XYZ file of C-alpha atoms in Angstrom:
548
model
C -27.392 -26.614 -8.588
C -30.245 -25.071 -10.518
C -29.962 -27.780 -13.163
C -30.774 -30.443 -10.570
C -34.400 -29.688 -11.456
C -33.896 -31.683 -14.665
C -31.281 -34.251 -13.604
C -31.736 -35.292 -9.959
C -34.068 -37.890 -8.469
C -36.015 -40.804 -9.869
C -38.838 -38.472 -10.959
C -36.476 -36.876 -13.460
C -35.726 -40.140 -15.274
C -37.555 -38.947 -18.458
C -35.523 -35.737 -18.559
C -32.253 -37.579 -17.951
C -33.143 -40.046 -20.682
C -33.390 -37.208 -23.172
C -30.167 -35.635 -21.910
C -28.410 -38.987 -22.355
C -29.537 -38.929 -25.981
C -27.416 -35.798 -26.444
C -24.341 -37.632 -25.158
C -24.453 -36.893 -21.435
C -23.147 -39.540 -19.043
C -23.738 -40.418 -15.380
C -20.768 -38.242 -14.423
C -22.170 -35.334 -16.453
C -25.344 -35.463 -14.347
C -23.240 -34.235 -11.414
C -21.841 -31.226 -13.293
C -23.248 -27.749 -13.932
C -25.051 -27.260 -17.242
C -23.643 -24.236 -19.081
C -25.426 -22.699 -22.044
C -23.543 -21.236 -25.004
C -25.727 -18.710 -26.815
C -23.980 -18.736 -30.193
C -25.018 -16.139 -32.752
C -22.881 -17.657 -35.514
C -24.243 -17.438 -39.013
C -22.744 -17.068 -42.467
C -24.741 -13.910 -43.211
C -22.898 -11.387 -41.005
C -19.137 -10.821 -41.470
C -18.870 -10.159 -37.736
C -20.265 -13.627 -37.029
C -18.781 -15.949 -39.633
C -15.981 -16.979 -37.253
C -18.034 -17.291 -34.069
C -18.315 -21.092 -34.321
C -14.554 -21.224 -33.789
C -14.834 -19.089 -30.664
C -17.862 -21.021 -29.416
C -15.888 -24.244 -29.798
C -13.128 -22.776 -27.609
C -15.740 -21.774 -25.032
C -17.019 -25.370 -25.133
C -13.514 -26.729 -24.501
C -13.033 -24.365 -21.583
C -16.323 -25.405 -19.986
C -15.411 -29.105 -20.242
C -11.916 -28.505 -18.846
C -13.375 -26.670 -15.852
C -15.857 -29.450 -15.085
C -19.051 -28.236 -16.749
C -21.335 -29.579 -19.464
C -21.672 -27.232 -22.467
C -25.072 -26.874 -24.133
C -24.860 -24.819 -27.297
C -27.824 -23.176 -29.002
C -28.317 -20.676 -31.801
C -29.409 -17.054 -31.618
C -30.566 -14.970 -34.628
C -28.699 -11.939 -35.885
C -29.299 -9.134 -38.372
C -26.455 -7.509 -40.313
C -27.317 -3.819 -40.147
C -25.102 -3.058 -43.129
C -26.850 -5.567 -45.382
C -30.260 -4.501 -44.008
C -29.493 -0.798 -44.520
C -31.522 1.328 -46.913
C -34.521 -0.940 -47.457
C -37.429 -2.504 -45.549
C -35.120 -5.008 -43.873
C -33.717 -2.313 -41.575
C -37.083 -2.102 -39.800
C -36.337 -5.533 -38.344
C -32.958 -4.726 -36.825
C -33.915 -3.018 -33.555
C -36.880 -5.361 -33.182
C -34.408 -8.267 -33.303
C -32.772 -7.027 -30.084
C -35.828 -8.084 -28.075
C -36.214 -11.329 -30.014
C -32.598 -12.202 -29.181
C -33.060 -11.497 -25.475
C -36.219 -13.603 -25.520
C -34.417 -16.467 -27.291
C -31.672 -16.577 -24.671
C -34.164 -16.345 -21.807
C -36.324 -19.108 -23.272
C -33.461 -21.536 -23.874
C -31.722 -20.977 -20.545
C -34.897 -21.053 -18.460
C -36.595 -23.939 -20.253
C -33.559 -26.186 -19.803
C -32.598 -25.082 -16.277
C -29.050 -24.109 -17.186
C -26.793 -23.067 -14.325
C -25.016 -20.324 -16.250
C -24.316 -19.253 -19.796
C -21.856 -17.624 -22.179
C -22.960 -15.312 -24.980
C -20.841 -15.553 -28.133
C -21.800 -12.473 -30.102
C -20.493 -9.470 -32.007
C -22.813 -7.164 -33.876
C -25.189 -4.288 -33.357
C -28.329 -5.689 -31.726
C -27.075 -9.140 -30.784
C -24.767 -8.016 -27.981
C -27.382 -5.673 -26.410
C -30.016 -8.404 -26.696
C -27.807 -10.872 -24.859
C -27.001 -8.304 -22.165
C -30.724 -7.657 -21.665
C -31.242 -11.391 -21.190
C -28.423 -11.423 -18.666
C -30.179 -8.882 -16.498
C -33.467 -10.738 -16.655
C -32.064 -14.159 -15.906
C -29.662 -13.063 -13.142
C -27.502 -16.155 -13.556
C -23.727 -16.434 -13.894
C -22.825 -15.187 -17.376
C -19.934 -14.003 -19.549
C -20.033 -12.318 -22.952
C -17.434 -13.131 -25.618
C -17.523 -10.590 -28.432
C -16.010 -11.626 -31.757
C -13.833 -8.564 -32.330
C -13.392 -5.871 -34.979
C -12.635 -6.452 -38.654
C -9.294 -5.440 -40.092
C -9.570 -2.236 -42.135
C -9.580 -2.643 -45.895
C -6.879 -1.155 -48.115
C -6.702 0.387 -51.564
C -3.722 2.256 -52.988
C -2.297 2.760 -49.517
C -5.561 4.174 -48.179
C -7.405 2.417 -45.347
C -11.115 1.756 -45.863
C -14.218 0.524 -44.049
C -17.926 0.095 -44.774
C -18.521 3.820 -44.339
C -16.067 4.406 -47.203
C -18.405 2.505 -49.523
C -21.514 4.431 -48.483
C -19.686 7.749 -48.888
C -18.338 6.636 -52.269
C -21.967 6.423 -53.381
C -22.432 10.064 -52.374
C -19.370 11.045 -54.381
C -20.768 9.052 -57.296
C -24.111 10.881 -57.127
C -22.222 14.193 -57.055
C -20.305 13.204 -60.177
C -17.003 13.003 -58.310
C -16.508 9.248 -58.684
C -17.254 6.776 -61.458
C -19.248 3.552 -61.074
C -16.021 1.608 -61.597
C -14.259 3.490 -58.809
C -17.139 2.731 -56.441
C -16.850 -0.947 -57.346
C -13.117 -0.924 -56.607
C -13.754 0.509 -53.132
C -16.582 -1.977 -52.578
C -14.222 -4.868 -53.277
C -11.560 -3.663 -50.851
C -13.423 -2.089 -47.920
C -14.442 -5.167 -45.916
C -11.635 -7.739 -46.099
C -13.027 -10.502 -43.879
C -14.299 -11.609 -40.493
C -15.134 -9.195 -37.717
C -17.409 -6.292 -36.860
C -16.987 -3.267 -39.166
C -13.599 -1.799 -38.376
C -14.499 1.637 -36.961
C -16.112 2.551 -33.666
C -19.587 1.795 -34.928
C -22.339 0.240 -32.801
C -20.985 -3.321 -32.687
C -17.519 -2.368 -31.475
C -18.892 0.313 -29.160
C -21.140 -2.214 -27.420
C -18.281 -4.729 -27.189
C -16.175 -2.112 -25.395
C -19.043 -1.127 -23.107
C -19.683 -4.790 -22.227
C -16.123 -4.985 -20.920
C -16.669 -1.783 -18.921
C -19.857 -3.253 -17.458
C -17.687 -6.058 -16.116
C -19.240 -8.833 -18.211
C -16.325 -9.732 -20.533
C -12.821 -10.823 -19.637
C -10.208 -8.066 -19.843
C -9.218 -7.085 -23.369
C -12.143 -8.734 -25.110
C -13.905 -5.575 -26.293
C -11.272 -4.214 -28.656
C -9.292 -7.381 -29.455
C -9.315 -7.974 -33.232
C -11.286 -10.833 -34.754
C -8.099 -12.078 -36.430
C -6.009 -11.926 -33.249
C -4.800 -15.361 -32.155
C -5.404 -14.294 -28.534
C -9.151 -14.247 -29.204
C -9.458 -18.028 -29.123
C -7.458 -18.221 -25.904
C -9.747 -15.604 -24.365
C -12.823 -17.556 -25.476
C -11.434 -20.704 -23.873
C -10.658 -18.812 -20.678
C -14.212 -17.491 -20.674
C -15.524 -21.054 -20.846
C -13.406 -21.996 -17.850
C -14.335 -18.871 -15.919
C -18.103 -19.356 -16.304
C -17.897 -22.674 -14.471
C -16.030 -20.953 -11.644
C -18.680 -18.223 -11.514
C -21.390 -20.877 -11.168
C -19.518 -22.521 -8.318
C -19.039 -19.104 -6.671
C -22.706 -18.224 -7.113
C -21.650 -14.967 -8.819
C -24.689 -13.937 -10.845
C -25.048 -11.057 -13.309
C -26.800 -8.723 -10.864
C -24.151 -9.341 -8.217
C -21.580 -8.020 -10.677
C -23.513 -5.281 -12.486
C -24.722 -2.378 -10.352
C -25.779 1.151 -11.252
C -22.134 2.169 -10.952
C -21.292 -0.377 -13.655
C -23.608 1.412 -16.064
C -22.099 4.765 -15.147
C -18.683 3.234 -15.872
C -19.901 2.045 -19.270
C -21.273 5.490 -20.146
C -18.035 7.092 -18.916
C -16.065 4.880 -21.301
C -18.592 5.600 -24.054
C -17.996 9.327 -23.748
C -14.211 8.956 -23.700
C -14.076 6.779 -26.815
C -16.788 8.667 -28.753
C -19.062 5.657 -29.199
C -22.145 5.155 -31.345
C -25.267 7.181 -30.570
C -27.123 3.860 -30.480
C -25.787 3.336 -26.962
C -28.415 5.865 -25.865
C -30.977 3.222 -26.863
C -29.184 0.118 -25.670
C -27.783 1.102 -22.271
C -31.177 2.273 -20.858
C -32.817 -0.922 -22.168
C -30.127 -3.185 -20.692
C -30.246 -1.308 -17.396
C -34.026 -1.752 -17.219
C -33.605 -5.528 -17.414
C -31.115 -5.278 -14.551
C -33.736 -3.377 -12.546
C -31.782 -0.110 -12.823
C -32.973 3.213 -14.239
C -30.698 4.973 -16.718
C -32.073 7.695 -18.987
C -30.866 10.287 -21.493
C -30.107 12.798 -18.767
C -27.406 10.448 -17.457
C -25.697 10.461 -20.854
C -25.727 14.237 -21.056
C -24.507 14.615 -17.479
C -21.548 12.316 -18.168
C -20.839 13.988 -21.513
C -20.205 17.287 -19.751
C -17.805 15.640 -17.296
C -15.811 13.194 -19.434
C -13.504 14.366 -22.252
C -13.171 12.619 -25.609
C -9.756 10.953 -25.409
C -9.447 8.992 -28.645
C -10.598 9.633 -32.205
C -11.649 6.472 -33.979
C -13.483 6.209 -37.292
C -15.951 7.653 -38.193
C -15.095 10.718 -36.094
C -11.312 10.528 -36.456
C -8.329 8.977 -38.225
C -7.850 5.825 -36.155
C -9.322 2.352 -36.515
C -10.187 -0.166 -33.824
C -6.924 -1.930 -34.630
C -5.019 1.207 -33.617
C -7.051 1.575 -30.434
C -6.448 -2.023 -29.406
C -2.713 -1.779 -30.104
C -2.539 1.389 -27.991
C -4.074 -0.340 -24.967
C -7.703 -0.867 -25.908
C -10.473 -0.750 -23.333
C -8.139 -1.437 -20.377
C -5.881 1.416 -21.500
C -8.769 3.851 -21.719
C -10.039 2.681 -18.329
C -6.594 3.525 -16.968
C -7.070 7.108 -18.167
C -10.472 7.168 -16.470
C -9.678 5.209 -13.304
C -10.317 8.097 -10.927
C -13.771 8.551 -12.485
C -14.796 4.902 -12.188
C -17.067 3.340 -9.612
C -15.092 0.377 -8.279
C -17.495 -2.371 -9.332
C -16.802 -6.081 -9.662
C -16.071 -7.812 -12.987
C -16.280 -11.402 -14.230
C -12.481 -11.494 -13.856
C -12.979 -11.714 -10.093
C -11.322 -8.323 -9.616
C -12.763 -4.815 -9.648
C -12.779 -2.503 -12.646
C -10.321 -0.114 -11.002
C -7.889 -3.001 -10.536
C -8.255 -3.778 -14.242
C -7.554 -0.113 -14.995
C -4.569 0.082 -12.648
C -2.948 -2.984 -14.238
C -3.435 -1.730 -17.811
C -0.754 -0.318 -20.103
C -0.932 2.452 -22.712
C 1.542 2.206 -25.581
C 0.454 5.137 -27.752
C -0.352 8.480 -26.130
C -1.692 9.939 -29.357
C -4.336 7.237 -29.854
C -5.296 7.201 -26.152
C -4.606 10.735 -25.032
C -4.261 11.961 -21.443
C -7.049 14.096 -19.985
C -4.825 17.140 -20.241
C -4.804 16.806 -24.031
C -8.237 15.559 -25.140
C -9.558 15.526 -28.692
C -12.644 17.293 -27.338
C -13.341 18.689 -23.876
C -16.723 16.957 -23.763
C -17.733 13.340 -24.375
C -18.820 11.820 -27.655
C -22.604 12.081 -27.282
C -24.816 15.095 -26.567
C -28.530 15.145 -25.756
C -30.512 18.064 -27.178
C -33.897 19.312 -25.950
C -36.307 21.961 -27.188
C -39.745 22.429 -28.682
C -38.814 20.018 -31.495
C -37.671 17.304 -29.059
C -39.320 17.855 -25.639
C -38.219 14.401 -24.448
C -34.783 14.618 -25.999
C -32.759 13.823 -29.099
C -29.240 12.443 -29.569
C -26.227 13.522 -31.613
C -22.733 12.030 -31.832
C -21.042 15.382 -31.243
C -17.548 13.909 -31.549
C -18.283 13.411 -35.258
C -19.556 16.969 -35.879
C -17.218 19.623 -37.285
C -16.735 22.786 -35.240
C -18.473 24.921 -37.866
C -21.700 22.887 -37.530
C -21.951 22.872 -33.728
C -24.322 25.831 -34.087
C -26.507 25.901 -37.182
C -29.779 27.384 -38.361
C -31.271 26.153 -41.604
C -34.364 25.687 -43.702
C -36.387 22.490 -43.269
C -36.955 20.069 -46.116
C -39.378 17.501 -44.782
C -39.813 13.856 -45.771
C -42.204 11.261 -44.372
C -39.836 8.379 -45.117
C -36.160 7.637 -45.605
C -36.862 6.586 -49.222
C -38.288 9.997 -50.092
C -35.293 11.716 -48.528
C -32.866 9.479 -50.422
C -34.494 10.368 -53.737
C -34.211 14.082 -52.978
C -30.571 13.831 -51.869
C -29.624 11.690 -54.885
C -31.269 14.129 -57.298
C -29.345 17.052 -55.744
C -32.457 18.737 -54.295
C -30.658 19.189 -50.966
C -28.354 22.191 -50.867
C -26.139 24.006 -48.359
C -28.200 25.569 -45.597
C -30.880 22.846 -45.560
C -32.070 20.826 -42.580
C -33.300 17.460 -43.832
C -36.146 16.228 -41.608
C -37.011 12.526 -41.892
C -39.999 11.473 -39.788
C -42.299 8.484 -39.219
C -39.167 6.361 -38.781
C -39.336 6.018 -34.979
C -39.868 2.826 -32.954
C -43.621 2.855 -33.686
C -43.720 4.886 -36.870
C -41.112 2.913 -38.815
C -41.875 0.643 -37.182
C -38.511 -0.506 -35.887
C -36.620 2.806 -35.847
C -34.431 2.061 -38.886
C -30.818 3.199 -39.049
C -30.033 5.747 -41.743
C -26.435 5.464 -42.842
C -27.469 5.786 -46.485
C -28.752 9.407 -46.426
C -26.066 10.615 -44.027
C -23.303 9.038 -46.100
C -24.755 10.434 -49.321
C -24.738 13.901 -47.777
C -21.126 13.430 -46.626
C -20.037 11.938 -49.946
C -21.548 14.889 -51.805
C -19.489 17.278 -49.699
C -22.423 18.657 -47.688
C -21.689 17.389 -44.166
C -20.402 20.838 -43.168
C -23.426 22.693 -44.538
C -26.469 20.412 -44.181
C -28.026 18.985 -40.993
C -30.266 15.935 -40.698
C -32.934 15.398 -38.037
C -35.039 12.290 -37.556
C -37.191 10.363 -35.107
C -35.345 7.317 -36.442
C -31.718 6.611 -35.630
C -28.304 6.603 -37.216
C -25.628 4.027 -37.788
C -22.600 4.257 -35.559
C -20.754 4.977 -38.813
C -22.619 8.267 -39.267
C -20.730 11.548 -39.029
C -21.819 15.160 -39.240
C -24.683 17.094 -37.601
C -27.125 14.188 -37.639
C -29.630 14.343 -34.790
C -31.707 11.239 -34.135
C -34.017 9.680 -31.547
C -36.238 12.808 -31.663
C -38.866 12.119 -29.041
C -41.863 12.058 -28.999
C -41.825 10.601 -32.500
C -44.130 11.716 -35.314
C -46.340 8.626 -34.977
C -47.127 9.741 -31.414
C -47.877 13.262 -32.710
C -44.605 14.652 -31.427
C -43.683 18.157 -32.630
C -41.596 16.722 -35.479
C -44.916 15.779 -37.100
C -45.772 19.474 -37.412
C -42.642 20.651 -39.254
C -43.285 22.105 -42.722
C -41.017 22.746 -45.696
C -39.384 26.123 -45.312
C -39.566 26.265 -41.514
C -36.385 27.463 -39.860
C -34.734 25.103 -37.366
C -32.026 26.108 -34.903
C -29.453 23.618 -33.639
C -27.088 24.566 -30.815
C -25.126 21.525 -29.680
C -23.023 23.289 -26.999
C -26.239 24.696 -25.459
C -28.011 21.331 -25.942
C -30.913 22.954 -27.814
C -32.953 22.080 -30.892
C -35.763 24.469 -31.773
C -38.401 24.764 -34.467
C -38.637 28.519 -34.971
C -42.430 28.882 -34.920
C -44.664 30.152 -32.132
C -46.068 27.822 -29.498
C -49.564 28.729 -30.692
C -48.725 27.851 -34.298
C -47.145 24.551 -33.225
C -50.256 23.530 -31.263
C -52.484 24.499 -34.191
C -50.477 22.378 -36.606
C -50.358 19.357 -34.281
C -54.147 19.434 -33.913
C -54.431 18.935 -37.678
C -51.736 16.280 -38.147
C -52.724 13.148 -40.053
C -50.513 10.286 -38.957
C -48.665 8.294 -41.613
C -49.436 4.642 -40.863
C -47.603 1.954 -42.841
C -49.924 -0.697 -41.389
C -47.268 -3.288 -40.504
C -48.023 -6.983 -40.289
C -46.391 -9.948 -38.580
C -43.429 -9.323 -36.294
C -43.435 -5.562 -36.879
C -47.120 -5.271 -35.971
C -46.417 -7.026 -32.679
C -43.373 -4.824 -32.123
C -45.403 -1.628 -32.564
C -47.905 -2.772 -29.932
C -45.163 -3.414 -27.376
C -42.488 -0.792 -27.998
C -42.019 2.442 -26.058
C -40.306 5.706 -26.952
C -36.682 6.167 -27.915
C -35.947 8.328 -24.872
C -36.547 5.283 -22.663
C -34.474 2.901 -24.792
C -37.345 1.691 -27.030
C -38.294 -0.886 -24.423
C -40.821 -3.553 -25.264
C -43.184 -4.064 -22.364
């Protein structure tokens, strides 16, 4: 066993002495050491219950003949961090998390590990570590939150952000906003729509790295603890079988994950996370793969924010296994941590609601949830969650109103300076320019709440929350900080967006664009500390914002 490096032979007496101080016995020295990367904290609603799941994982490891070794992993709540300087730390935390797992597992010679996780950057960070370490691993995601309720209406976090927009438009009082605030997020779990956290949980299952049913199973579901315990037992078996992460996850596994992503209409943030995770598995996935799959795979469910259903409805209808059943002929038959292939998982699945998980003959949209747009404004690509865009905004030409920060844009939107026909351009919010590529649910929700999501577009070199809906195009690459074309846009310029044709164009001549770019003065926020280090290491959004 790999852990013999710290517990076998007389020369390892000092190490064993320290391990004994943690409670290990002579018999334990013969067993595999299994890490539990536990991202529990009492800051994130999606994580407040993870200690309970981690404890079940611990029990399962012991029952299967392993020694559990639990350690903590940091986590940022994107919702709490939204709309202020804290959001610049969210994407940067993804790499910190992967580093934390790598450091703990490698430094202590663990034989395998289980990631207990749930939210936006924590799950991708753990998956990145899995590719790097190439050890036996399983991910246990904590599950979605129940939707909130008020006067018979179901609510989620997006409802609160959009209530603010209605408030700014004079359509809702402060008291009414407060009532929605108090009801929208009723307890433990990742925000209840198909936002980034729940999208990544579903895609982890499609990658083959969670036990069947984990991705969509509710945080409050009693089965979740049983699944966590089974995961603890299964990781010990994987160690004994020598079944490492890279033996399970192949390029076909990533194609399967993207296929599922398109069918469920997942968060646009997957276009950042999947390429980054793949890179740590030694596999190349880029934006072109997403667009290729989007044209092939129909959108077969319609979960908030793009549709009427919640994750609870999706899970009850069959969840990830049910959707895989719809897609089984499109799947590469890769292995999973269950010890069976993904097509076997799909074949054995059941679908109980044909409206929530529709057949291919009756899709919600003929194309997948995400589209990648190119043009003189985004030569290296940009990303839109097309499943959340109304038909009337799939083609749109409007007048640019340009802002060099999210804060400036928020002030303009709040003061009603944005009107129908505008294209809001927010720049210097990319991986380097932000730095940290902050999510922008606040401006998009204000626009929606003010009733402008069918008449105003938003373009940024930053990114959007998975809760965003409407014609919101992010990940514009190259970013403004790298003197990408977005840096040259001026107020009053006309911008053309054609999602079906995958085009985004600044309607100025090539000569004029070059002239403007030659005179651009970069906005530099002069970050310090962790963000300064992040800027030095991070690459462009089109490659997954990899830190190298």
